[in-house]
Amino acid sequence: MSENIFAKKAKAHELLKDERFLYPEYVPERLPYRDAEIDSLVFALRPVLQGKRPQNVFVYGRSGTGKTATVRFVLNELQQYSDRAKGLYINCFQFNTRHSVLTQIANFLGVGAPRRGIATDETYTQMVRALQSIEFVPVVVLDEADQLTHGQEASKLFYDLLRVVEQQRKGFGLVFISNLSDFVASLDARVKSSLAEQTLCFEPYSPMQLKAILRARAEYAFHPNALDSDVINVAAGHAAKFGGDARIGIECLLRAGREAERQNSRKVEIKHLQKVFPAIDAAALQKAAAYLNEHEKAILKAIPANKPIASGDLYSAYKRAMKKPFSQRYFRKMRSNLERMHLINCEATAKRGIGRTVMISLAFPKNKLEAIVKAVP
């Protein structure tokens, strides 16, 4: 009788001890380099301990800077410390409408509201009614909150939640997370005036910090001596190219570890990292493309494939492509946003005859970038 195929695989070199430490949803017991941000969140949520309404908090920063992990860590600590607060985490990529978010909150409060077949206003009424009977303060976390901006969904939803607080005098905490620093500016004026939010910026990790973070994760995820000496440094360097995105580096380690095991290697080596880089880069690019508006897509399309273009020339090309182009001042803001998402490279340089200018080039091959941008609605 032949040997079972799974038994054959069990004899392979096992490098990953517990890969769960490399999963995106894993929240470490200690979050390095985020002490100041943790302290600010604790201060904002501390009124809950007296049964009072906590301060609303807007958390922003580049992808992979620890925003979600930090918020979830603080919320877990709060719930362990006191039963006066209960947190609800909602990812707005999955629940991206006013109705779906209100339904999630209503269900969290014990209503049992269906996602379909009931009017949004009725869901809101049920949520308010349930809020009156609970003995804890709900703290709602809206991650990727900018996904609600379509059709003013975010403004309508925030208005609903703030109206509960004003009319019912009940505590209701709101933490909303975005990659976009100007998310609040996109909201309705009435909402902005009522939010009174504390703003918390997460700066990108430095290369040295990325190495320390990856080393700490690898210690728990891999068996001793499972990584070649330079693997951590190369993975951290790749993450640094994406603006200090720790999740990119962690994903590199996970995929490289699996690839090394698939090849039955005795160690995770640089060649395994290089094998998984293209798929990781494509996923990161696709996520960034989801945040682009039509004007930013037009700017990317106007950049040549193999050579940089001066900022002034790019603005002229952008104006020709759009029926109603934005001003040059707003164009510079969009250019900065594209650079922040690491879709373009900007370099200030001297250009003969006109002095200093900004030269712009694509950070990815044009055909790959155009294919992914075209695929994103």
mmCIF file of C-alpha atoms in Angstrom:
data_model
loop_
_atom_site.group_PDB
_atom_site.id
_atom_site.type_symbol
_atom_site.label_atom_id
_atom_site.label_comp_id
_atom_site.label_asym_id
_atom_site.label_seq_id
_atom_site.Cartn_x
_atom_site.Cartn_y
_atom_site.Cartn_z
ATOM 1 C CA MET A 1 0.000 0.000 0.000
ATOM 2 C CA SER A 2 1.423 3.385 -0.971
ATOM 3 C CA GLU A 3 2.251 6.008 1.626
ATOM 4 C CA ASN A 4 -0.382 8.697 2.226
ATOM 5 C CA ILE A 5 0.447 11.920 0.395
ATOM 6 C CA PHE A 6 -0.034 13.968 3.592
ATOM 7 C CA ALA A 7 2.367 11.695 5.466
ATOM 8 C CA LYS A 8 4.997 12.460 2.842
ATOM 9 C CA LYS A 9 4.536 16.178 3.348
ATOM 10 C CA ALA A 10 4.769 15.763 7.134
ATOM 11 C CA LYS A 11 8.388 14.628 6.697
ATOM 12 C CA ALA A 12 9.344 17.912 5.014
ATOM 13 C CA HIS A 13 11.371 20.568 6.795
ATOM 14 C CA GLU A 14 9.062 22.592 9.022
ATOM 15 C CA LEU A 15 10.214 26.195 9.291
ATOM 16 C CA LEU A 16 7.070 27.948 10.508
ATOM 17 C CA LYS A 17 6.410 27.199 14.176
ATOM 18 C CA ASP A 18 3.165 29.215 14.419
ATOM 19 C CA GLU A 19 2.310 31.321 11.391
ATOM 20 C CA ARG A 20 -0.632 32.937 13.171
ATOM 21 C CA PHE A 21 1.838 35.529 14.489
ATOM 22 C CA LEU A 22 2.180 36.716 10.881
ATOM 23 C CA TYR A 23 -1.543 37.004 10.148
ATOM 24 C CA PRO A 24 -2.965 40.523 9.492
ATOM 25 C CA GLU A 25 -5.556 40.180 12.282
ATOM 26 C CA TYR A 26 -2.994 39.257 14.953
ATOM 27 C CA VAL A 27 -2.734 41.902 17.700
ATOM 28 C CA PRO A 28 0.571 41.704 19.606
ATOM 29 C CA GLU A 29 0.632 41.853 23.389
ATOM 30 C CA ARG A 30 3.027 44.761 23.040
ATOM 31 C CA LEU A 31 3.017 47.350 20.263
ATOM 32 C CA PRO A 32 6.514 48.762 19.764
ATOM 33 C CA TYR A 33 7.029 52.431 18.861
ATOM 34 C CA ARG A 34 3.386 53.387 19.470
ATOM 35 C CA ASP A 35 3.454 54.387 23.147
ATOM 36 C CA ALA A 36 2.462 58.013 22.483
ATOM 37 C CA GLU A 37 -0.455 56.983 20.265
ATOM 38 C CA ILE A 38 -1.632 54.447 22.863
ATOM 39 C CA ASP A 39 -1.530 57.108 25.585
ATOM 40 C CA SER A 40 -3.617 59.477 23.448
ATOM 41 C CA LEU A 41 -6.254 56.811 22.807
ATOM 42 C CA VAL A 42 -6.383 55.885 26.494
ATOM 43 C CA PHE A 43 -6.936 59.536 27.425
ATOM 44 C CA ALA A 44 -9.748 59.876 24.846
ATOM 45 C CA LEU A 45 -11.566 56.714 25.987
ATOM 46 C CA ARG A 46 -10.968 57.044 29.736
ATOM 47 C CA PRO A 47 -14.276 58.911 30.443
ATOM 48 C CA VAL A 48 -16.027 55.579 29.771
ATOM 49 C CA LEU A 49 -14.796 54.375 33.164
ATOM 50 C CA GLN A 50 -17.074 56.954 34.805
ATOM 51 C CA GLY A 51 -19.977 56.088 32.517
ATOM 52 C CA LYS A 52 -19.375 59.238 30.490
ATOM 53 C CA ARG A 53 -19.136 59.734 26.755
ATOM 54 C CA PRO A 54 -15.583 59.262 25.435
ATOM 55 C CA GLN A 55 -13.992 61.658 22.997
ATOM 56 C CA ASN A 56 -14.349 60.905 19.297
ATOM 57 C CA VAL A 57 -11.007 60.020 17.713
ATOM 58 C CA PHE A 58 -9.882 60.273 14.093
ATOM 59 C CA VAL A 59 -6.877 58.033 13.388
ATOM 60 C CA TYR A 60 -5.026 58.422 10.107
ATOM 61 C CA GLY A 61 -1.753 57.422 8.527
ATOM 62 C CA ARG A 62 -0.302 55.299 5.767
ATOM 63 C CA SER A 63 -1.159 51.644 5.405
ATOM 64 C CA GLY A 64 0.811 49.352 7.698
ATOM 65 C CA THR A 65 1.670 51.946 10.340
ATOM 66 C CA GLY A 66 -0.152 50.132 13.140
ATOM 67 C CA LYS A 67 -3.389 52.127 13.187
ATOM 68 C CA THR A 68 -5.805 49.209 13.385
ATOM 69 C CA ALA A 69 -3.591 47.090 15.650
ATOM 70 C CA THR A 70 -3.166 49.975 18.103
ATOM 71 C CA VAL A 71 -6.877 50.797 18.256
ATOM 72 C CA ARG A 72 -7.824 47.153 18.745
ATOM 73 C CA PHE A 73 -5.132 46.727 21.392
ATOM 74 C CA VAL A 74 -6.392 49.717 23.407
ATOM 75 C CA LEU A 75 -10.008 48.620 23.021
ATOM 76 C CA ASN A 76 -9.156 45.101 24.237
ATOM 77 C CA GLU A 77 -7.362 46.544 27.258
ATOM 78 C CA LEU A 78 -10.336 48.799 28.052
ATOM 79 C CA GLN A 79 -12.799 45.908 27.930
ATOM 80 C CA GLN A 80 -10.582 43.743 30.123
ATOM 81 C CA TYR A 81 -10.247 46.542 32.670
ATOM 82 C CA SER A 82 -13.913 47.493 32.934
ATOM 83 C CA ASP A 83 -17.318 46.131 31.944
ATOM 84 C CA ARG A 84 -18.543 49.700 31.431
ATOM 85 C CA ALA A 85 -17.385 49.609 27.801
ATOM 86 C CA LYS A 86 -17.848 47.229 24.897
ATOM 87 C CA GLY A 87 -16.213 47.698 21.542
ATOM 88 C CA LEU A 88 -17.511 46.977 18.059
ATOM 89 C CA TYR A 89 -15.028 46.803 15.179
ATOM 90 C CA ILE A 90 -16.458 47.391 11.681
ATOM 91 C CA ASN A 91 -14.371 47.248 8.515
ATOM 92 C CA CYS A 92 -15.967 49.625 6.022
ATOM 93 C CA PHE A 93 -14.530 47.751 3.054
ATOM 94 C CA GLN A 94 -17.046 45.062 3.981
ATOM 95 C CA PHE A 95 -19.796 47.304 5.390
ATOM 96 C CA ASN A 96 -19.610 50.430 3.250
ATOM 97 C CA THR A 97 -23.122 51.891 3.464
ATOM 98 C CA ARG A 98 -25.027 53.780 6.126
ATOM 99 C CA HIS A 99 -27.604 50.995 6.310
ATOM 100 C CA SER A 100 -25.091 48.156 6.715
ATOM 101 C CA VAL A 101 -23.159 49.947 9.476
ATOM 102 C CA LEU A 102 -26.330 50.873 11.398
ATOM 103 C CA THR A 103 -27.451 47.254 11.108
ATOM 104 C CA GLN A 104 -24.146 46.062 12.552
ATOM 105 C CA ILE A 105 -24.473 48.457 15.485
ATOM 106 C CA ALA A 106 -28.127 47.531 16.090
ATOM 107 C CA ASN A 107 -27.248 43.830 16.137
ATOM 108 C CA PHE A 108 -24.350 44.543 18.486
ATOM 109 C CA LEU A 109 -26.844 46.175 20.861
ATOM 110 C CA GLY A 110 -29.075 43.111 20.728
ATOM 111 C CA VAL A 111 -31.716 44.095 18.170
ATOM 112 C CA GLY A 112 -31.314 41.277 15.660
ATOM 113 C CA ALA A 113 -31.975 43.516 12.655
ATOM 114 C CA PRO A 114 -31.737 41.887 9.195
ATOM 115 C CA ARG A 115 -29.357 43.407 6.654
ATOM 116 C CA ARG A 116 -32.122 43.459 4.012
ATOM 117 C CA GLY A 117 -35.858 43.962 3.967
ATOM 118 C CA ILE A 118 -36.018 46.815 6.481
ATOM 119 C CA ALA A 119 -35.745 50.572 5.938
ATOM 120 C CA THR A 120 -32.643 52.384 7.163
ATOM 121 C CA ASP A 121 -34.692 54.767 9.321
ATOM 122 C CA GLU A 122 -36.372 51.796 11.007
ATOM 123 C CA THR A 123 -32.964 50.268 11.735
ATOM 124 C CA TYR A 124 -31.879 53.575 13.219
ATOM 125 C CA THR A 125 -35.003 53.701 15.424
ATOM 126 C CA GLN A 126 -34.379 50.161 16.663
ATOM 127 C CA MET A 127 -30.764 51.037 17.418
ATOM 128 C CA VAL A 128 -31.772 54.093 19.468
ATOM 129 C CA ARG A 129 -34.354 52.069 21.377
ATOM 130 C CA ALA A 130 -31.795 49.377 22.194
ATOM 131 C CA LEU A 131 -29.270 51.976 23.290
ATOM 132 C CA GLN A 132 -31.624 53.116 26.050
ATOM 133 C CA SER A 133 -31.683 49.688 27.698
ATOM 134 C CA ILE A 134 -27.962 48.842 27.798
ATOM 135 C CA GLU A 135 -25.737 49.437 30.810
ATOM 136 C CA PHE A 136 -22.445 49.869 28.983
ATOM 137 C CA VAL A 137 -20.947 52.507 26.698
ATOM 138 C CA PRO A 138 -20.531 51.277 23.094
ATOM 139 C CA VAL A 139 -17.278 52.226 21.402
ATOM 140 C CA VAL A 140 -17.648 51.822 17.630
ATOM 141 C CA VAL A 141 -14.510 51.551 15.503
ATOM 142 C CA LEU A 142 -14.987 52.320 11.803
ATOM 143 C CA ASP A 143 -11.877 51.104 10.001
ATOM 144 C CA GLU A 144 -11.229 52.177 6.385
ATOM 145 C CA ALA A 145 -13.886 54.846 6.999
ATOM 146 C CA ASP A 146 -13.126 56.571 3.682
ATOM 147 C CA GLN A 147 -14.905 53.677 1.943
ATOM 148 C CA LEU A 148 -18.142 55.316 3.158
ATOM 149 C CA THR A 149 -17.616 58.553 1.250
ATOM 150 C CA HIS A 150 -19.494 57.441 -1.882
ATOM 151 C CA GLY A 151 -22.806 59.272 -2.072
ATOM 152 C CA GLN A 152 -22.168 61.112 1.206
ATOM 153 C CA GLU A 153 -22.731 57.870 3.114
ATOM 154 C CA ALA A 154 -20.130 58.839 5.709
ATOM 155 C CA SER A 155 -21.736 62.207 6.450
ATOM 156 C CA LYS A 156 -25.201 60.654 6.783
ATOM 157 C CA LEU A 157 -23.918 57.895 9.054
ATOM 158 C CA PHE A 158 -21.890 60.221 11.256
ATOM 159 C CA TYR A 159 -24.876 62.543 11.494
ATOM 160 C CA ASP A 160 -27.011 59.617 12.709
ATOM 161 C CA LEU A 161 -24.502 58.598 15.376
ATOM 162 C CA LEU A 162 -23.893 62.134 16.594
ATOM 163 C CA ARG A 163 -27.643 62.789 16.708
ATOM 164 C CA VAL A 164 -28.047 59.871 19.108
ATOM 165 C CA VAL A 165 -25.631 61.473 21.528
ATOM 166 C CA GLU A 166 -27.185 64.937 21.287
ATOM 167 C CA GLN A 167 -30.818 63.847 21.568
ATOM 168 C CA GLN A 168 -30.577 60.840 23.872
ATOM 169 C CA ARG A 169 -27.742 62.071 26.114
ATOM 170 C CA LYS A 170 -26.260 58.617 26.017
ATOM 171 C CA GLY A 171 -22.542 57.878 25.856
ATOM 172 C CA PHE A 172 -21.372 56.677 22.460
ATOM 173 C CA GLY A 173 -17.709 56.419 21.512
ATOM 174 C CA LEU A 174 -16.580 56.744 17.913
ATOM 175 C CA VAL A 175 -13.118 55.916 16.571
ATOM 176 C CA PHE A 176 -12.705 56.164 12.811
ATOM 177 C CA ILE A 177 -9.613 55.138 10.903
ATOM 178 C CA SER A 178 -8.471 56.178 7.440
ATOM 179 C CA ASN A 179 -5.386 56.249 5.241
ATOM 180 C CA LEU A 180 -6.443 59.727 4.118
ATOM 181 C CA SER A 181 -5.515 62.716 6.258
ATOM 182 C CA ASP A 182 -8.248 64.895 4.703
ATOM 183 C CA PHE A 183 -11.102 62.462 5.379
ATOM 184 C CA VAL A 184 -12.786 64.751 7.926
ATOM 185 C CA ALA A 185 -12.610 67.638 5.439
ATOM 186 C CA SER A 186 -14.782 65.586 3.055
ATOM 187 C CA LEU A 187 -17.643 65.395 5.565
ATOM 188 C CA ASP A 188 -20.694 67.662 5.698
ATOM 189 C CA ALA A 189 -20.168 70.959 7.550
ATOM 190 C CA ARG A 190 -22.804 70.066 10.183
ATOM 191 C CA VAL A 191 -21.005 66.815 10.945
ATOM 192 C CA LYS A 192 -17.583 68.423 11.154
ATOM 193 C CA SER A 193 -18.799 70.983 13.668
ATOM 194 C CA SER A 194 -20.319 68.301 15.917
ATOM 195 C CA LEU A 195 -17.542 65.721 15.792
ATOM 196 C CA ALA A 196 -15.107 67.590 18.042
ATOM 197 C CA GLU A 197 -12.676 64.815 17.284
ATOM 198 C CA GLN A 198 -9.170 64.269 18.563
ATOM 199 C CA THR A 199 -6.876 63.684 15.572
ATOM 200 C CA LEU A 200 -4.152 61.089 15.865
ATOM 201 C CA CYS A 201 -1.519 60.724 13.142
ATOM 202 C CA PHE A 202 0.505 57.522 12.760
ATOM 203 C CA GLU A 203 3.852 58.276 11.159
ATOM 204 C CA PRO A 204 5.524 55.590 8.997
ATOM 205 C CA TYR A 205 7.941 53.203 10.672
ATOM 206 C CA SER A 206 11.629 53.836 10.034
ATOM 207 C CA PRO A 207 13.764 51.050 8.461
ATOM 208 C CA MET A 208 15.309 50.332 11.871
ATOM 209 C CA GLN A 209 11.868 50.068 13.496
ATOM 210 C CA LEU A 210 10.647 47.770 10.713
ATOM 211 C CA LYS A 211 13.569 45.422 11.323
ATOM 212 C CA ALA A 212 12.786 45.273 15.037
ATOM 213 C CA ILE A 213 9.073 44.614 14.374
ATOM 214 C CA LEU A 214 9.791 41.838 11.875
ATOM 215 C CA ARG A 215 12.410 40.297 14.157
ATOM 216 C CA ALA A 216 9.917 40.184 17.034
ATOM 217 C CA ARG A 217 7.237 38.539 14.894
ATOM 218 C CA ALA A 218 9.700 36.061 13.390
ATOM 219 C CA GLU A 219 10.855 34.953 16.834
ATOM 220 C CA TYR A 220 7.380 33.601 17.597
ATOM 221 C CA ALA A 221 6.408 32.528 14.073
ATOM 222 C CA PHE A 222 9.499 30.563 13.017
ATOM 223 C CA HIS A 223 11.574 27.807 14.537
ATOM 224 C CA PRO A 224 15.054 28.859 15.780
ATOM 225 C CA ASN A 225 17.588 29.441 12.979
ATOM 226 C CA ALA A 226 14.885 29.044 10.320
ATOM 227 C CA LEU A 227 15.741 32.361 8.637
ATOM 228 C CA ASP A 228 18.883 33.152 6.703
ATOM 229 C CA SER A 229 20.849 36.035 8.197
ATOM 230 C CA ASP A 230 19.739 38.741 5.731
ATOM 231 C CA VAL A 231 16.070 37.794 5.335
ATOM 232 C CA ILE A 232 14.788 40.220 7.983
ATOM 233 C CA ASN A 233 16.819 43.106 6.532
ATOM 234 C CA VAL A 234 15.646 42.461 2.961
ATOM 235 C CA ALA A 235 11.988 42.091 4.000
ATOM 236 C CA ALA A 236 12.216 45.316 6.030
ATOM 237 C CA GLY A 237 13.831 47.094 3.084
ATOM 238 C CA HIS A 238 11.019 45.995 0.805
ATOM 239 C CA ALA A 239 8.454 47.275 3.324
ATOM 240 C CA ALA A 240 10.324 50.594 3.512
ATOM 241 C CA LYS A 241 9.805 51.037 -0.250
ATOM 242 C CA PHE A 242 6.068 51.111 0.478
ATOM 243 C CA GLY A 243 6.444 53.950 2.970
ATOM 244 C CA GLY A 244 7.223 51.929 6.087
ATOM 245 C CA ASP A 245 4.322 49.493 5.699
ATOM 246 C CA ALA A 246 4.942 46.860 8.385
ATOM 247 C CA ARG A 247 2.200 44.641 6.990
ATOM 248 C CA ILE A 248 4.113 44.339 3.715
ATOM 249 C CA GLY A 249 7.191 43.116 5.590
ATOM 250 C CA ILE A 250 5.180 40.675 7.709
ATOM 251 C CA GLU A 251 3.413 39.324 4.615
ATOM 252 C CA CYS A 252 6.826 38.862 2.973
ATOM 253 C CA LEU A 253 7.959 36.679 5.869
ATOM 254 C CA LEU A 254 4.787 34.584 5.842
ATOM 255 C CA ARG A 255 4.778 33.934 2.092
ATOM 256 C CA ALA A 256 8.530 33.350 1.950
ATOM 257 C CA GLY A 257 8.259 30.877 4.833
ATOM 258 C CA ARG A 258 5.534 28.945 3.045
ATOM 259 C CA GLU A 259 7.513 29.009 -0.204
ATOM 260 C CA ALA A 260 10.623 27.673 1.565
ATOM 261 C CA GLU A 261 8.589 24.872 3.116
ATOM 262 C CA ARG A 262 7.033 24.082 -0.263
ATOM 263 C CA GLN A 263 10.537 23.703 -1.692
ATOM 264 C CA ASN A 264 11.553 21.640 1.360
ATOM 265 C CA SER A 265 14.377 24.096 2.097
ATOM 266 C CA ARG A 266 16.277 23.981 5.359
ATOM 267 C CA LYS A 267 16.036 27.776 5.757
ATOM 268 C CA VAL A 268 14.095 30.739 4.438
ATOM 269 C CA GLU A 269 16.489 32.445 2.036
ATOM 270 C CA ILE A 270 16.595 35.634 -0.017
ATOM 271 C CA LYS A 271 15.539 33.677 -3.112
ATOM 272 C CA HIS A 272 12.271 32.779 -1.388
ATOM 273 C CA LEU A 273 11.580 36.440 -0.659
ATOM 274 C CA GLN A 274 12.325 37.393 -4.245
ATOM 275 C CA LYS A 275 9.913 34.719 -5.429
ATOM 276 C CA VAL A 276 6.984 36.196 -3.455
ATOM 277 C CA PHE A 277 7.709 39.920 -3.968
ATOM 278 C CA PRO A 278 5.722 40.292 -7.243
ATOM 279 C CA ALA A 279 2.471 38.928 -5.784
ATOM 280 C CA ILE A 280 2.836 41.065 -2.655
ATOM 281 C CA ASP A 281 3.564 44.175 -4.711
ATOM 282 C CA ALA A 282 0.505 43.557 -6.903
ATOM 283 C CA ALA A 283 -1.744 43.191 -3.842
ATOM 284 C CA ALA A 284 -0.374 46.409 -2.315
ATOM 285 C CA LEU A 285 -0.860 48.241 -5.601
ATOM 286 C CA GLN A 286 -4.441 47.016 -5.919
ATOM 287 C CA LYS A 287 -5.263 48.214 -2.408
ATOM 288 C CA ALA A 288 -3.796 51.648 -3.113
ATOM 289 C CA ALA A 289 -5.748 51.868 -6.380
ATOM 290 C CA ALA A 290 -9.008 51.426 -4.480
ATOM 291 C CA TYR A 291 -8.549 54.907 -2.994
ATOM 292 C CA LEU A 292 -8.089 56.735 -6.306
ATOM 293 C CA ASN A 293 -10.611 59.138 -7.791
ATOM 294 C CA GLU A 294 -11.017 59.799 -11.516
ATOM 295 C CA HIS A 295 -8.683 62.804 -11.434
ATOM 296 C CA GLU A 296 -5.866 60.852 -9.776
ATOM 297 C CA LYS A 297 -6.311 58.035 -12.287
ATOM 298 C CA ALA A 298 -6.019 60.587 -15.104
ATOM 299 C CA ILE A 299 -2.759 61.896 -13.617
ATOM 300 C CA LEU A 300 -1.285 58.379 -13.495
ATOM 301 C CA LYS A 301 -2.358 57.712 -17.073
ATOM 302 C CA ALA A 302 -0.627 60.899 -18.260
ATOM 303 C CA ILE A 303 2.787 59.914 -16.845
ATOM 304 C CA PRO A 304 5.086 58.373 -19.497
ATOM 305 C CA ALA A 305 6.130 54.745 -19.072
ATOM 306 C CA ASN A 306 9.907 55.034 -19.180
ATOM 307 C CA LYS A 307 10.879 58.579 -18.330
ATOM 308 C CA PRO A 308 9.986 61.256 -15.745
ATOM 309 C CA ILE A 309 7.826 64.243 -16.581
ATOM 310 C CA ALA A 310 7.978 67.754 -15.141
ATOM 311 C CA SER A 311 5.129 68.651 -12.803
ATOM 312 C CA GLY A 312 4.019 71.566 -15.007
ATOM 313 C CA ASP A 313 3.922 69.371 -18.121
ATOM 314 C CA LEU A 314 1.982 66.709 -16.217
ATOM 315 C CA TYR A 315 -0.578 69.282 -15.101
ATOM 316 C CA SER A 316 -1.057 70.373 -18.719
ATOM 317 C CA ALA A 317 -1.578 66.756 -19.791
ATOM 318 C CA TYR A 318 -4.018 66.222 -16.926
ATOM 319 C CA LYS A 319 -6.032 69.332 -17.944
ATOM 320 C CA ARG A 320 -6.311 68.058 -21.507
ATOM 321 C CA ALA A 321 -7.612 64.698 -20.258
ATOM 322 C CA MET A 322 -10.346 66.051 -17.945
ATOM 323 C CA LYS A 323 -13.432 68.059 -18.911
ATOM 324 C CA LYS A 324 -13.443 69.846 -15.554
ATOM 325 C CA PRO A 325 -9.882 69.761 -14.215
ATOM 326 C CA PHE A 326 -8.999 70.962 -10.746
ATOM 327 C CA SER A 327 -6.813 73.977 -10.082
ATOM 328 C CA GLN A 328 -3.026 73.661 -10.065
ATOM 329 C CA ARG A 329 -3.068 74.019 -6.287
ATOM 330 C CA TYR A 330 -5.393 71.021 -5.900
ATOM 331 C CA PHE A 331 -3.371 69.166 -8.530
ATOM 332 C CA ARG A 332 -0.322 69.481 -6.247
ATOM 333 C CA LYS A 333 -2.398 68.043 -3.414
ATOM 334 C CA MET A 334 -3.373 65.046 -5.554
ATOM 335 C CA ARG A 335 0.244 64.629 -6.624
ATOM 336 C CA SER A 336 1.282 64.520 -2.963
ATOM 337 C CA ASN A 337 -1.427 61.948 -2.274
ATOM 338 C CA LEU A 338 -0.176 59.701 -5.083
ATOM 339 C CA GLU A 339 3.359 60.008 -3.766
ATOM 340 C CA ARG A 340 2.162 59.183 -0.250
ATOM 341 C CA MET A 341 0.540 56.005 -1.583
ATOM 342 C CA HIS A 342 3.844 55.187 -3.332
ATOM 343 C CA LEU A 343 2.310 55.100 -6.782
ATOM 344 C CA ILE A 344 4.662 57.810 -8.096
ATOM 345 C CA ASN A 345 8.140 59.108 -7.341
ATOM 346 C CA CYS A 346 8.741 62.863 -7.071
ATOM 347 C CA GLU A 347 12.181 64.389 -7.244
ATOM 348 C CA ALA A 348 12.958 68.097 -7.017
ATOM 349 C CA THR A 349 15.578 68.956 -9.612
ATOM 350 C CA ALA A 350 16.988 71.836 -11.655
ATOM 351 C CA LYS A 351 15.700 72.039 -15.220
ATOM 352 C CA ARG A 352 17.605 74.114 -17.770
ATOM 353 C CA GLY A 353 15.897 77.401 -18.524
ATOM 354 C CA ILE A 354 13.175 77.257 -15.836
ATOM 355 C CA GLY A 355 15.088 76.598 -12.631
ATOM 356 C CA ARG A 356 13.964 74.027 -10.090
ATOM 357 C CA THR A 357 10.994 71.805 -10.764
ATOM 358 C CA VAL A 358 9.546 68.490 -9.609
ATOM 359 C CA MET A 359 10.124 65.526 -11.894
ATOM 360 C CA ILE A 360 7.530 62.761 -11.601
ATOM 361 C CA SER A 361 7.806 59.105 -12.572
ATOM 362 C CA LEU A 362 5.763 55.971 -11.989
ATOM 363 C CA ALA A 363 6.750 53.737 -9.093
ATOM 364 C CA PHE A 364 5.445 50.646 -10.949
ATOM 365 C CA PRO A 365 5.564 49.484 -14.562
ATOM 366 C CA LYS A 366 2.923 51.417 -16.471
ATOM 367 C CA ASN A 367 1.190 48.368 -17.934
ATOM 368 C CA LYS A 368 0.844 46.741 -14.510
ATOM 369 C CA LEU A 369 -0.405 49.979 -12.944
ATOM 370 C CA GLU A 370 -2.944 50.650 -15.703
ATOM 371 C CA ALA A 371 -4.292 47.089 -15.558
ATOM 372 C CA ILE A 372 -4.901 47.232 -11.811
ATOM 373 C CA VAL A 373 -6.335 50.762 -11.852
ATOM 374 C CA LYS A 374 -8.677 49.773 -14.696
ATOM 375 C CA ALA A 375 -9.858 46.736 -12.730
ATOM 376 C CA VAL A 376 -10.783 48.802 -9.674
ATOM 377 C CA PRO A 377 -14.315 50.330 -9.869
#
